[in-house]
XYZ file of C-alpha atoms in Angstrom:
782
model
C -5.630 -19.039 15.922
C -2.255 -19.278 14.245
C -0.003 -22.175 15.182
C 2.967 -19.827 14.809
C 3.540 -17.860 18.023
C 7.167 -16.848 17.545
C 9.385 -16.506 14.469
C 13.144 -16.589 13.953
C 14.670 -14.605 11.080
C 18.307 -15.381 10.324
C 20.007 -12.630 8.340
C 19.432 -8.974 9.193
C 20.122 -7.333 5.854
C 17.528 -5.152 4.171
C 15.166 -8.039 3.464
C 15.712 -10.029 6.661
C 15.245 -6.997 8.867
C 12.166 -5.967 6.880
C 10.608 -9.414 7.255
C 11.296 -9.340 10.993
C 9.606 -5.924 11.225
C 6.508 -7.167 9.426
C 6.255 -10.189 11.731
C 6.404 -7.756 14.658
C 3.774 -5.567 12.958
C 1.526 -8.622 13.047
C 1.909 -8.702 16.809
C 4.190 -11.753 16.890
C 7.550 -11.842 18.733
C 10.523 -12.352 16.436
C 14.143 -13.322 17.024
C 16.537 -11.636 14.581
C 19.987 -13.217 14.276
C 23.064 -12.398 12.220
C 26.796 -13.052 12.239
C 29.247 -11.838 14.857
C 31.258 -8.899 13.429
C 34.866 -9.706 12.616
C 36.157 -7.230 15.162
C 34.063 -8.855 17.927
C 35.039 -12.490 17.355
C 37.208 -12.551 20.487
C 34.921 -10.367 22.574
C 32.569 -11.655 25.267
C 30.506 -8.476 25.226
C 27.035 -9.348 23.829
C 26.540 -5.745 22.713
C 29.542 -6.020 20.414
C 28.732 -9.557 19.294
C 25.113 -8.645 18.456
C 26.047 -5.390 16.734
C 25.003 -6.480 13.226
C 21.435 -7.378 14.198
C 21.201 -4.427 16.597
C 22.280 -2.031 13.864
C 19.650 -3.455 11.547
C 16.892 -2.797 14.088
C 18.093 0.772 14.631
C 18.004 1.360 10.872
C 14.471 -0.046 10.770
C 13.375 2.461 13.400
C 14.640 5.333 11.243
C 13.452 3.962 7.895
C 11.335 6.135 5.611
C 8.827 4.873 4.697
C 8.539 3.366 8.154
C 9.207 -0.357 8.521
C 7.496 -0.632 11.912
C 3.825 0.239 12.259
C 4.348 1.365 15.858
C 6.928 1.585 18.623
C 5.134 -1.311 20.287
C 5.891 -3.491 17.257
C 9.593 -2.581 17.417
C 9.730 -3.887 20.979
C 8.707 -7.356 19.771
C 12.047 -7.819 17.994
C 14.801 -9.432 20.051
C 18.319 -9.737 18.679
C 21.248 -12.106 18.846
C 23.944 -13.749 16.787
C 24.264 -17.121 15.089
C 27.208 -18.290 17.197
C 25.755 -17.567 20.638
C 21.982 -17.634 20.158
C 21.160 -20.199 17.483
C 19.906 -22.584 20.170
C 17.120 -20.060 20.873
C 15.402 -20.990 17.623
C 14.156 -24.096 19.454
C 11.545 -21.763 20.953
C 10.349 -20.565 17.533
C 7.554 -21.953 15.379
C 8.899 -20.833 12.001
C 12.457 -20.129 10.913
C 13.181 -17.863 7.939
C 16.633 -17.817 6.329
C 17.568 -14.542 4.634
C 21.342 -14.722 4.237
C 23.552 -13.987 1.236
C 22.634 -15.699 -2.054
C 25.398 -18.279 -1.899
C 24.439 -21.931 -1.939
C 27.380 -23.083 0.192
C 26.661 -20.564 2.947
C 22.946 -21.365 2.969
C 23.480 -25.113 3.146
C 26.043 -24.850 5.961
C 23.512 -22.781 7.899
C 20.714 -25.282 7.235
C 22.723 -28.076 8.872
C 23.120 -25.902 11.973
C 19.429 -24.928 11.944
C 18.400 -28.565 11.674
C 20.424 -29.423 14.734
C 18.985 -26.564 16.808
C 15.312 -26.396 15.824
C 12.587 -28.346 17.540
C 11.411 -31.251 15.384
C 8.745 -30.363 12.836
C 9.422 -26.630 12.782
C 8.970 -25.261 9.250
C 12.068 -23.653 7.736
C 11.954 -21.402 4.688
C 14.357 -19.419 2.537
C 13.779 -15.976 1.093
C 16.006 -16.811 -1.874
C 15.101 -14.993 -5.048
C 17.243 -16.921 -7.515
C 18.374 -20.329 -6.220
C 16.056 -23.274 -6.969
C 14.729 -25.059 -3.895
C 16.006 -28.427 -5.134
C 19.563 -27.069 -5.006
C 19.074 -25.636 -1.512
C 18.090 -28.956 0.112
C 20.420 -31.216 -1.838
C 22.289 -33.471 0.598
C 20.208 -32.429 3.623
C 18.281 -34.938 5.812
C 14.872 -36.089 4.644
C 13.247 -34.626 7.763
C 14.609 -31.195 6.887
C 13.445 -31.491 3.271
C 9.953 -32.326 4.516
C 9.772 -29.110 6.540
C 11.435 -26.831 3.995
C 9.931 -24.397 1.493
C 10.686 -21.060 -0.169
C 8.912 -17.913 1.013
C 10.002 -15.146 -1.336
C 9.048 -11.724 0.034
C 9.305 -8.494 -1.926
C 10.945 -5.290 -0.781
C 9.867 -3.489 1.318
C 8.146 -6.406 3.106
C 5.706 -4.163 4.960
C 4.248 -2.585 1.837
C 4.621 -5.193 -0.916
C 1.741 -7.634 -0.742
C 3.208 -10.413 -2.902
C 4.604 -13.570 -1.327
C 5.801 -16.290 -3.698
C 5.561 -19.773 -2.206
C 7.573 -22.679 -3.601
C 7.259 -26.260 -2.399
C 9.870 -28.921 -3.029
C 9.353 -32.518 -4.081
C 9.531 -33.569 -0.417
C 7.766 -30.624 1.258
C 4.939 -31.627 3.595
C 1.782 -29.798 2.386
C 0.730 -29.364 6.019
C 3.855 -27.305 6.696
C 3.161 -25.157 3.657
C -0.447 -24.645 4.758
C 0.707 -23.581 8.237
C 3.119 -20.974 6.869
C 0.686 -19.777 4.197
C -2.089 -19.212 6.725
C 0.248 -17.203 8.957
C 1.525 -15.090 6.078
C -2.020 -14.477 4.835
C -3.760 -13.558 8.080
C -0.903 -12.228 10.230
C 1.479 -10.698 7.688
C -1.207 -9.605 5.207
C 0.336 -11.275 2.170
C -1.322 -12.388 -1.047
C 0.041 -15.821 -1.855
C 1.154 -16.902 -5.322
C 2.154 -20.539 -5.797
C 5.232 -20.936 -7.998
C 7.080 -23.818 -9.555
C 10.663 -24.445 -8.499
C 12.208 -22.621 -11.445
C 14.922 -19.911 -11.589
C 13.703 -16.509 -10.413
C 10.255 -17.999 -9.756
C 7.657 -15.727 -11.437
C 7.805 -12.008 -10.677
C 11.549 -11.477 -10.791
C 12.063 -13.728 -13.773
C 9.508 -11.843 -15.843
C 10.196 -8.461 -14.239
C 13.942 -8.622 -14.874
C 13.331 -9.822 -18.428
C 11.052 -6.811 -18.960
C 13.587 -4.342 -17.548
C 16.529 -5.815 -19.431
C 14.598 -5.881 -22.707
C 13.435 -2.298 -22.237
C 16.945 -1.034 -21.441
C 18.661 -2.757 -24.362
C 15.963 -1.711 -26.839
C 16.265 1.869 -25.582
C 20.032 1.923 -26.065
C 19.784 0.323 -29.507
C 16.867 2.533 -30.542
C 18.290 5.852 -29.385
C 15.599 6.677 -26.838
C 16.131 8.772 -23.719
C 15.520 7.505 -20.195
C 12.643 9.977 -19.815
C 10.997 8.757 -23.012
C 11.292 5.112 -21.980
C 9.791 5.704 -18.547
C 6.894 7.634 -20.078
C 6.311 4.915 -22.678
C 6.605 2.004 -20.242
C 4.521 3.654 -17.537
C 0.961 4.965 -17.792
C 0.081 3.519 -21.240
C 0.345 -0.019 -19.867
C -0.751 0.541 -16.282
C 2.813 0.367 -14.974
C 3.940 2.696 -12.133
C 5.326 6.058 -13.230
C 8.834 5.007 -12.202
C 8.805 3.096 -15.487
C 11.962 1.111 -16.185
C 14.957 3.330 -15.452
C 13.326 4.819 -12.360
C 12.644 1.314 -11.064
C 16.222 0.167 -11.666
C 17.424 3.218 -9.731
C 15.146 2.149 -6.883
C 16.277 -1.488 -6.946
C 19.962 -0.655 -7.474
C 21.982 -0.864 -10.672
C 24.593 -2.977 -8.905
C 22.061 -5.717 -8.113
C 21.002 -6.230 -11.712
C 24.221 -7.964 -12.916
C 24.060 -10.365 -9.950
C 20.428 -11.246 -10.625
C 20.949 -11.749 -14.352
C 24.105 -13.801 -13.765
C 22.340 -16.064 -11.280
C 19.390 -16.692 -13.570
C 21.609 -17.126 -16.620
C 23.534 -19.830 -14.785
C 20.413 -21.875 -14.057
C 18.181 -21.271 -17.085
C 18.477 -23.553 -20.125
C 20.458 -22.099 -23.042
C 17.310 -22.038 -25.159
C 15.570 -19.584 -22.824
C 14.963 -16.127 -24.384
C 16.211 -14.575 -21.144
C 19.813 -15.036 -22.333
C 19.236 -12.575 -25.172
C 18.727 -9.824 -22.579
C 22.051 -10.411 -20.840
C 24.575 -8.070 -22.379
C 27.264 -5.999 -20.720
C 26.866 -2.322 -21.476
C 29.963 -0.168 -21.001
C 27.913 2.780 -19.703
C 26.212 0.738 -16.966
C 29.472 -0.954 -15.969
C 31.100 2.492 -15.654
C 28.178 3.859 -13.618
C 28.400 1.012 -11.117
C 32.176 1.321 -10.827
C 31.885 5.042 -10.080
C 29.162 4.602 -7.440
C 26.187 5.619 -9.550
C 24.146 2.647 -8.353
C 20.763 4.371 -8.035
C 19.018 6.064 -5.148
C 21.234 4.380 -2.561
C 24.367 5.707 -4.327
C 25.340 9.008 -5.922
C 22.454 8.673 -8.350
C 21.685 6.358 -11.210
C 19.907 6.943 -14.477
C 18.480 9.924 -12.605
C 20.192 12.015 -9.959
C 19.627 15.141 -7.913
C 22.359 17.681 -8.548
C 22.833 20.541 -6.141
C 22.775 23.742 -8.159
C 23.040 27.450 -7.440
C 21.778 28.478 -4.020
C 21.694 24.873 -2.837
C 18.731 24.059 -5.087
C 18.473 20.410 -6.090
C 17.949 19.922 -9.808
C 16.857 16.583 -11.200
C 19.073 15.299 -13.968
C 19.012 12.274 -16.264
C 21.917 10.495 -17.912
C 22.314 10.586 -21.673
C 22.481 6.937 -22.748
C 24.634 7.838 -25.754
C 27.223 10.117 -24.155
C 27.083 9.066 -20.502
C 26.794 12.700 -19.443
C 24.140 14.033 -17.068
C 21.797 16.795 -18.212
C 18.624 18.429 -16.959
C 15.592 16.166 -17.104
C 13.742 16.875 -20.330
C 9.982 17.061 -20.667
C 8.723 14.193 -22.812
C 6.987 15.450 -25.947
C 5.331 12.423 -27.537
C 1.813 13.308 -28.774
C 0.993 9.638 -29.343
C 1.049 9.105 -25.556
C -1.933 11.424 -25.008
C -4.573 8.684 -24.819
C -2.296 5.649 -24.862
C -3.589 4.376 -21.518
C -7.134 4.257 -22.884
C -6.186 3.011 -26.358
C -2.926 1.052 -26.016
C -3.491 -0.840 -29.270
C -3.615 2.425 -31.238
C -0.357 3.467 -29.600
C 1.351 0.137 -30.337
C 0.289 0.381 -33.975
C 1.534 3.959 -34.375
C 4.418 4.204 -36.830
C 6.523 6.386 -34.526
C 9.733 5.850 -32.635
C 7.793 5.481 -29.402
C 5.175 3.168 -30.910
C 7.754 0.905 -32.529
C 9.794 0.748 -29.327
C 6.746 -0.106 -27.221
C 5.672 -2.787 -29.698
C 9.078 -4.500 -29.605
C 9.298 -4.510 -25.830
C 5.689 -5.331 -24.966
C 5.353 -8.128 -27.532
C 8.487 -9.864 -26.249
C 7.475 -9.475 -22.601
C 3.988 -10.841 -23.213
C 5.406 -13.761 -25.176
C 7.882 -14.518 -22.400
C 5.057 -14.411 -19.851
C 3.091 -16.942 -21.896
C 6.128 -19.220 -22.047
C 6.296 -19.299 -18.240
C 3.147 -21.433 -18.152
C 3.513 -24.226 -17.082
C 7.252 -23.958 -16.385
C 7.035 -21.342 -13.621
C 3.313 -21.541 -12.784
C 0.444 -23.893 -13.422
C -2.007 -21.215 -14.515
C -2.038 -17.724 -16.025
C -3.598 -16.279 -12.865
C -0.350 -16.808 -10.942
C 1.621 -14.877 -13.579
C -0.839 -11.982 -13.517
C -1.064 -11.898 -9.720
C 2.720 -11.917 -9.383
C 3.209 -8.901 -11.650
C 0.317 -6.925 -10.188
C 1.355 -7.559 -6.598
C 5.136 -7.676 -7.016
C 5.663 -4.912 -9.591
C 2.436 -2.947 -9.029
C 1.200 -3.357 -12.594
C -2.487 -2.504 -12.846
C -2.960 -5.366 -15.296
C -1.127 -8.652 -15.417
C 0.407 -9.787 -18.740
C -2.610 -11.881 -19.768
C -5.030 -9.146 -18.783
C -2.917 -6.832 -20.927
C -3.145 -9.256 -23.867
C -6.943 -9.167 -23.515
C -6.914 -5.366 -23.515
C -4.596 -5.088 -26.529
C -5.912 -8.073 -28.473
C -4.291 -11.433 -29.153
C -4.482 -10.781 -32.893
C -2.030 -7.879 -32.583
C 0.337 -9.955 -30.450
C 0.370 -12.824 -32.955
C 0.994 -10.458 -35.882
C 3.732 -8.523 -34.048
C 5.587 -11.673 -33.010
C 5.367 -13.047 -36.532
C 6.710 -9.797 -37.960
C 9.690 -9.956 -35.612
C 10.335 -13.639 -36.200
C 9.562 -14.531 -32.593
C 7.763 -17.894 -32.129
C 4.191 -17.556 -30.904
C 3.908 -19.324 -27.520
C 1.773 -22.451 -27.543
C -0.499 -21.006 -24.866
C -1.291 -17.986 -27.050
C -1.656 -20.057 -30.230
C -4.001 -22.515 -28.521
C -6.173 -19.693 -27.192
C -7.083 -18.754 -30.746
C -9.629 -15.961 -30.610
C -10.582 -16.609 -26.978
C -9.833 -14.041 -24.310
C -7.810 -15.174 -21.322
C -10.468 -13.869 -18.919
C -14.219 -13.585 -19.129
C -17.304 -13.144 -16.956
C -19.839 -15.938 -17.273
C -23.046 -16.217 -15.209
C -21.767 -13.597 -12.795
C -18.449 -15.392 -12.228
C -14.938 -14.391 -13.206
C -13.243 -17.098 -15.220
C -9.779 -17.652 -16.686
C -8.651 -19.780 -19.593
C -6.858 -22.950 -18.545
C -3.973 -24.534 -20.437
C -6.404 -27.047 -21.880
C -8.540 -24.295 -23.425
C -11.326 -24.721 -20.867
C -12.538 -21.793 -18.756
C -12.421 -22.201 -14.975
C -13.884 -20.102 -12.165
C -11.552 -17.780 -10.295
C -11.847 -18.889 -6.677
C -11.038 -16.525 -3.825
C -9.230 -17.810 -0.721
C -11.594 -19.095 1.935
C -13.264 -16.336 3.918
C -12.570 -13.521 1.460
C -15.466 -11.252 0.416
C -14.847 -8.721 -2.339
C -17.271 -6.026 -3.395
C -16.117 -6.411 -7.007
C -17.506 -9.981 -6.960
C -20.803 -8.942 -5.388
C -21.267 -6.396 -8.166
C -21.183 -9.147 -10.793
C -24.272 -10.874 -9.428
C -26.364 -8.058 -8.013
C -27.526 -4.504 -8.490
C -27.122 -1.732 -5.927
C -29.869 -1.327 -3.361
C -29.384 2.442 -3.638
C -27.231 4.552 -5.918
C -26.210 8.130 -6.657
C -23.621 9.776 -8.864
C -20.983 9.443 -6.139
C -21.908 6.380 -4.085
C -23.597 2.992 -4.175
C -25.132 0.746 -1.544
C -24.807 -3.041 -1.793
C -26.432 -5.956 -0.001
C -23.517 -8.094 1.240
C -25.737 -10.706 2.865
C -27.001 -11.606 6.339
C -28.886 -8.332 6.648
C -25.844 -6.102 6.190
C -25.582 -3.250 3.694
C -22.301 -1.829 2.419
C -22.018 1.880 1.612
C -19.409 2.489 -1.105
C -17.967 5.846 -2.183
C -17.434 5.979 -5.958
C -16.393 9.607 -6.527
C -12.907 10.660 -7.661
C -10.487 9.843 -4.832
C -13.645 8.964 -2.869
C -14.048 12.635 -1.984
C -17.263 13.486 -0.157
C -19.940 15.646 -1.757
C -23.603 16.428 -1.219
C -24.644 13.463 -3.368
C -22.871 11.131 -0.930
C -24.390 12.880 2.075
C -27.903 12.628 0.656
C -27.492 8.939 -0.121
C -26.007 8.265 3.314
C -29.070 9.829 4.926
C -31.336 7.692 2.736
C -29.261 4.607 3.576
C -29.687 5.211 7.308
C -33.480 5.166 6.822
C -33.276 2.041 4.655
C -31.172 0.052 7.124
C -33.466 1.127 9.954
C -36.478 -0.229 8.045
C -35.180 -3.467 6.510
C -31.633 -4.428 7.533
C -29.502 -5.213 10.587
C -26.274 -3.270 10.155
C -24.226 -0.996 7.904
C -20.596 -1.277 6.780
C -18.872 1.721 5.144
C -16.174 0.381 2.822
C -14.782 0.592 -0.676
C -12.032 -1.034 -2.723
C -10.365 2.138 -3.937
C -6.773 3.033 -3.192
C -7.996 5.342 -0.414
C -11.039 5.172 1.847
C -11.638 8.909 1.358
C -9.455 11.985 0.940
C -12.151 14.083 2.616
C -14.641 16.663 1.427
C -14.688 17.719 -2.213
C -13.050 21.093 -1.667
C -13.460 21.945 -5.345
C -17.214 22.256 -4.763
C -16.594 24.490 -1.760
C -14.218 26.655 -3.807
C -16.798 27.055 -6.584
C -19.466 28.076 -4.077
C -17.095 30.533 -2.402
C -16.101 32.101 -5.722
C -19.746 32.958 -6.427
C -20.337 33.994 -2.801
C -22.884 31.213 -2.270
C -22.305 31.321 1.478
C -25.707 29.906 2.333
C -24.921 26.858 0.205
C -21.664 26.330 2.069
C -23.429 26.700 5.413
C -26.022 24.148 4.296
C -23.264 21.769 3.218
C -21.610 22.006 6.634
C -24.781 21.856 8.717
C -26.299 18.971 6.739
C -23.032 17.048 6.988
C -23.009 17.532 10.733
C -26.621 16.412 10.999
C -26.123 13.307 8.856
C -22.970 12.267 10.717
C -24.905 12.705 13.951
C -27.686 10.488 12.570
C -25.043 7.926 11.690
C -23.614 8.017 15.204
C -26.966 7.567 16.958
C -28.566 5.201 14.410
C -30.505 2.293 15.965
C -28.212 -0.252 14.306
C -24.457 -0.948 14.267
C -22.303 1.082 11.884
C -18.807 -0.236 11.130
C -16.348 1.717 8.993
C -13.627 -0.243 7.211
C -10.919 2.136 5.980
C -7.807 1.338 3.972
C -5.295 3.854 2.659
C -6.037 7.490 3.410
C -8.992 8.486 5.580
C -8.552 12.235 5.778
C -10.678 15.159 6.869
C -14.324 14.287 6.361
C -13.310 10.673 5.689
C -11.721 10.536 9.135
C -14.826 12.158 10.641
C -16.941 9.271 9.327
C -14.713 6.907 11.295
C -15.187 9.025 14.408
C -18.987 8.785 14.094
C -19.081 4.985 13.607
C -19.858 2.463 16.344
C -16.725 0.522 15.464
C -13.848 0.520 13.028
C -12.230 -2.447 11.313
C -9.213 -0.881 9.656
C -6.677 -2.264 7.244
C -3.229 -2.111 8.817
C -2.173 0.430 6.186
C -4.710 3.078 7.168
C -3.502 6.669 7.237
C -6.062 8.739 9.111
C -6.160 12.302 10.345
C -7.952 15.630 10.457
C -5.922 17.657 7.958
C -8.193 20.582 7.138
C -5.700 23.183 8.386
C -3.623 22.357 5.299
C -6.155 24.273 3.217
C -6.785 26.949 5.846
C -9.899 25.366 7.347
C -10.897 23.403 10.456
C -12.813 20.086 10.751
C -16.432 21.032 10.174
C -18.344 17.749 10.419
C -17.858 17.002 14.079
C -14.216 16.012 14.114
C -13.261 18.510 16.812
C -16.000 17.510 19.238
C -15.435 13.776 18.712
C -11.678 13.991 19.288
C -12.233 16.144 22.372
C -14.633 13.566 23.782
C -12.254 10.683 23.067
C -9.280 12.323 24.717
C -11.458 13.434 27.641
C -12.869 9.962 28.288
C -10.300 7.529 26.859
C -6.984 9.391 26.786
C -5.838 8.713 30.332
C -4.904 12.383 30.712
C -4.882 14.387 33.967
C -8.197 15.821 35.093
C -9.178 19.354 34.219
C -10.395 21.188 31.123
C -6.987 21.843 29.545
C -5.124 18.506 28.916
C -7.538 17.076 26.331
C -7.851 20.457 24.616
C -4.069 20.771 24.283
C -3.703 17.218 22.951
C -6.395 17.612 20.302
C -5.123 21.091 19.378
C -1.628 19.686 18.791
C -2.933 16.953 16.479
C -5.367 19.029 14.432
C -3.296 22.216 14.180
C -0.333 20.273 12.786
C -2.507 18.012 10.580
C -1.079 14.815 12.087
C -1.836 11.727 9.986
C -1.329 8.254 11.385
C 1.254 6.231 9.467
C -0.605 3.015 10.246
C -3.808 1.782 11.834
C -1.794 0.972 14.956
C -0.768 4.636 15.232
C -4.373 5.712 14.551
C -5.250 3.694 17.647
C -2.653 5.626 19.635
C -4.239 8.847 18.354
C -7.647 7.522 19.532
C -9.074 7.720 16.027
C -9.418 3.991 16.575
C -10.467 2.868 20.035
C -9.247 -0.065 22.100
C -11.818 -2.531 20.776
C -11.556 -1.466 17.118
C -9.982 -4.110 14.905
C -7.030 -4.165 12.515
C -6.936 -6.456 9.483
C -3.518 -7.201 8.015
C -4.707 -8.614 4.670
C -6.499 -6.021 2.521
C -8.587 -8.694 0.814
C -10.043 -9.820 4.149
C -11.140 -6.372 5.289
C -14.771 -6.513 4.153
C -15.350 -9.955 5.653
C -13.859 -8.827 8.966
C -15.929 -5.626 8.979
C -19.109 -7.542 8.226
C -18.358 -10.011 11.020
C -17.759 -7.135 13.447
C -21.058 -5.517 12.456
C -23.008 -8.761 12.924
C -21.345 -9.338 16.293
C -22.810 -6.014 17.463
C -26.385 -6.702 16.319
C -27.740 -8.750 19.224
C -28.705 -6.431 22.047
C -27.422 -3.385 20.195
C -27.977 -0.034 21.872
C -27.022 3.284 20.252
C -24.285 5.282 21.982
C -25.318 7.300 25.007
C -25.859 10.993 24.287
C -22.722 13.128 24.198
C -22.070 14.229 27.752
C -21.352 17.980 27.955
C -17.718 18.691 28.813
C -15.946 21.487 30.631
C -13.513 23.380 28.410
C -10.941 26.001 29.441
C -12.618 29.047 27.865
C -10.901 32.370 27.221
C -7.908 31.641 29.453
C -7.287 28.376 27.652
C -7.511 30.068 24.274
C -4.992 32.672 25.397
C -2.601 29.891 26.341
C -2.923 28.196 22.957
C -2.601 31.516 21.134
C 0.571 32.216 23.079
C 2.067 28.879 22.059
C 1.276 29.541 18.396
C 2.728 33.069 18.687
C 5.977 31.487 19.859
C 6.085 29.315 16.742
C 5.322 32.363 14.612
C 8.121 34.341 16.221
C 10.567 31.554 15.333
C 9.208 31.585 11.756
C 7.762 28.093 12.204
C 4.232 29.371 11.534
C 2.931 31.891 8.991
C 0.616 34.800 9.665
C -2.271 32.794 8.316
C -1.328 29.732 10.376
C -1.883 31.980 13.384
C -5.351 32.882 12.087
C -6.386 29.269 11.438
C -4.948 28.059 14.741
C -6.848 30.817 16.514
C -10.113 29.619 14.993
C -9.336 26.038 16.022
C -8.404 27.153 19.545
C -11.737 28.945 19.873
C -13.618 25.704 19.158
C -11.518 23.490 21.395
C -11.671 25.882 24.356
C -15.453 26.269 24.140
C -15.711 29.735 22.647
C -17.232 32.216 25.071
C -18.279 29.497 27.507
C -17.113 29.754 31.104
C -14.893 26.850 32.243
C -17.527 25.982 34.842
C -20.314 25.715 32.244
C -20.295 22.358 30.368
C -20.304 22.636 26.574
C -22.748 20.387 24.708
C -22.336 18.447 21.462
C -24.520 20.935 19.595
C -22.573 23.857 21.064
C -19.335 22.437 19.645
C -20.942 21.791 16.252
C -22.109 25.405 16.184
C -18.568 26.574 16.952
C -17.229 24.386 14.127
C -19.733 25.840 11.641
C -18.989 29.401 12.642
C -15.211 28.966 12.370
C -15.437 27.115 9.051
C -17.606 29.804 7.476
C -15.379 32.579 8.752
C -12.229 30.973 7.356
C -13.584 30.017 3.938
C -14.459 33.652 3.266
C -10.801 34.682 3.496
C -8.646 35.112 0.360
C -5.838 33.134 2.019
C -7.970 30.012 2.422
C -9.275 30.245 -1.140
C -5.693 30.577 -2.402
C -4.694 27.458 -0.470
C -7.609 25.490 -1.861
C -6.845 26.607 -5.418
C -3.182 25.652 -5.003
C -3.875 22.149 -3.701
C -6.431 21.521 -6.459
C -3.915 22.601 -9.108
C -0.792 20.916 -7.720
C -1.998 18.264 -5.288
C 0.340 19.785 -2.683
C -0.255 22.167 0.242
C 0.742 25.789 -0.253
C 3.980 26.624 1.559
C 4.168 30.267 2.603
């Protein structure tokens, strides 16, 4: 159990409010304090005096993407102000300061915190630029002992990186307490940093952005070209450089660079990236500060007919123009062969070589100044800037020989760390263990945090128990197998279904339990609709019927298997992926699980038991009024509008997760938690009781649902084909031709699902929707 039961966050700006929301998402009460507004200084009305913090919470509730994982989490945030409520921090077990980046203001607040907190309460700052040693200068020794830096990244709910900085006087026990809470309760991946300006991610990330911008201006490149060059070829998000600055805010960049310039030694290469550009100064002055302003390097301009056209700024003239398609043939396979791209004698290749070589060199120079080991640098950039590869992983992919030659050609000193590595790679796999190269030239094992199990590690030391073209099955110890999807986007096909059936037999014969889990971005986006489209185009209706019926049968086997089945989703679990969850004994979900039955988006209905499972859950667990109609209406509303949970907590409210299903905040701990849940179910395990037939409303109920849909259609909120698909769904959920007094069985509902699915997939409208989503990745809007 965590020692931290309540948290105080002081400062309710974007970061402070976001941190408070994530604490609440972890199920922990949080006190959010800020200043009293100037116009309420003389007021005694707490509503007026707490307006700053209250406004922050209201903005959190409306944020998109959502800051809170549920309405229940939002209720865990209480508000106040520093003048009237600072004494309340005595009831908190951790205090986080997130006020303006001014040393004098922070230190004045620390003296007040020290007087109000209970002795021994850890205090941390979310500073991104001020060294810890400066923050605690002149403060009591007892405060220094309990103080550390906890640098979150924005938005705190979604960014997994947390940089931790200890001071010379920090008690390691206090750090361990905060780290454990942030790991298990807030879901953060911890990177230990030295007390140096900008720590790791922002110091290197800002250097990268500044270098890329200045080289682009000097080299005559467009913003579109730079973002294409700095994106996919190097595993960097498609926002690239200019798109990222728009997201962060152009107006923040001068403040960050000024702060780091003031604290970094004059010899640091960072200073070479600090240069005032007239265009950027003008943009900021005129309100073009990025997405939060009137636009930035990109903007949306309202054109004829109210249409929004995306425009980009011309770095040479400062004028906006339509976004241009990037035509750089050398980018075609640059992500697979980055060295070839960097060596290409083209404008893009030369630009990339100048920027990447300098960034990689700067990263190498941060060891040991900003971090003890290269792993911290790589983790910080992967977690904080969403790079697929950290700088040293990128050096391994490109080749250290190229980096040395490029730096020499540009007259840039080769970092000692790179020179000492010689021909060695920075990472290797030895005897089934991942290793990294230490500063002394000796390889060391990469050690996971205690209690973490990763499938990628298991794969290094074992072979799959079973395997197909789209899935693998792994022994994760203690008699538990793990079923892993390996298809594109983890979409479900017949190969997966066949292997799942074989896995059920294998576990029954030789193992104790089964966990369904993978380490992809998404658990599963559902059935491979491309296969269904191909079969429909050649009128292979019997094949489609077999695909649906076999899927239903295998999911039913999974549900009634004589051993525990635990699904462990993360990311999207849609359609057939959601139906796997519904047929599992238990679910251990990552907090960021987005689950739902979305088949209506392609003109279909759930065909692998999703309808009958959701009906049963809302009948038995939903707390709805008695009678055949309430559960039917609830499930119809969710499936007909393709509702997807925006968190695991909301999936629990939708009854995709049940009361006893678990939620794991830290993605890296998901497999271990799922395995533990499966093993906990083994002793005395009994399969679920057979599906009890349920009374459904029949023809009268269907007429009621059809009438509701007709109302939406009349108001042009539903298309003609939406009416058709909703009618097919209504027929299933009301029991088809069954009389309301005759209970409908599990097999009856499966038959209704099959019949409706086959009827819909034969229509040109459904095939058009499937083709559109396969081509564009987006639903067809009629």
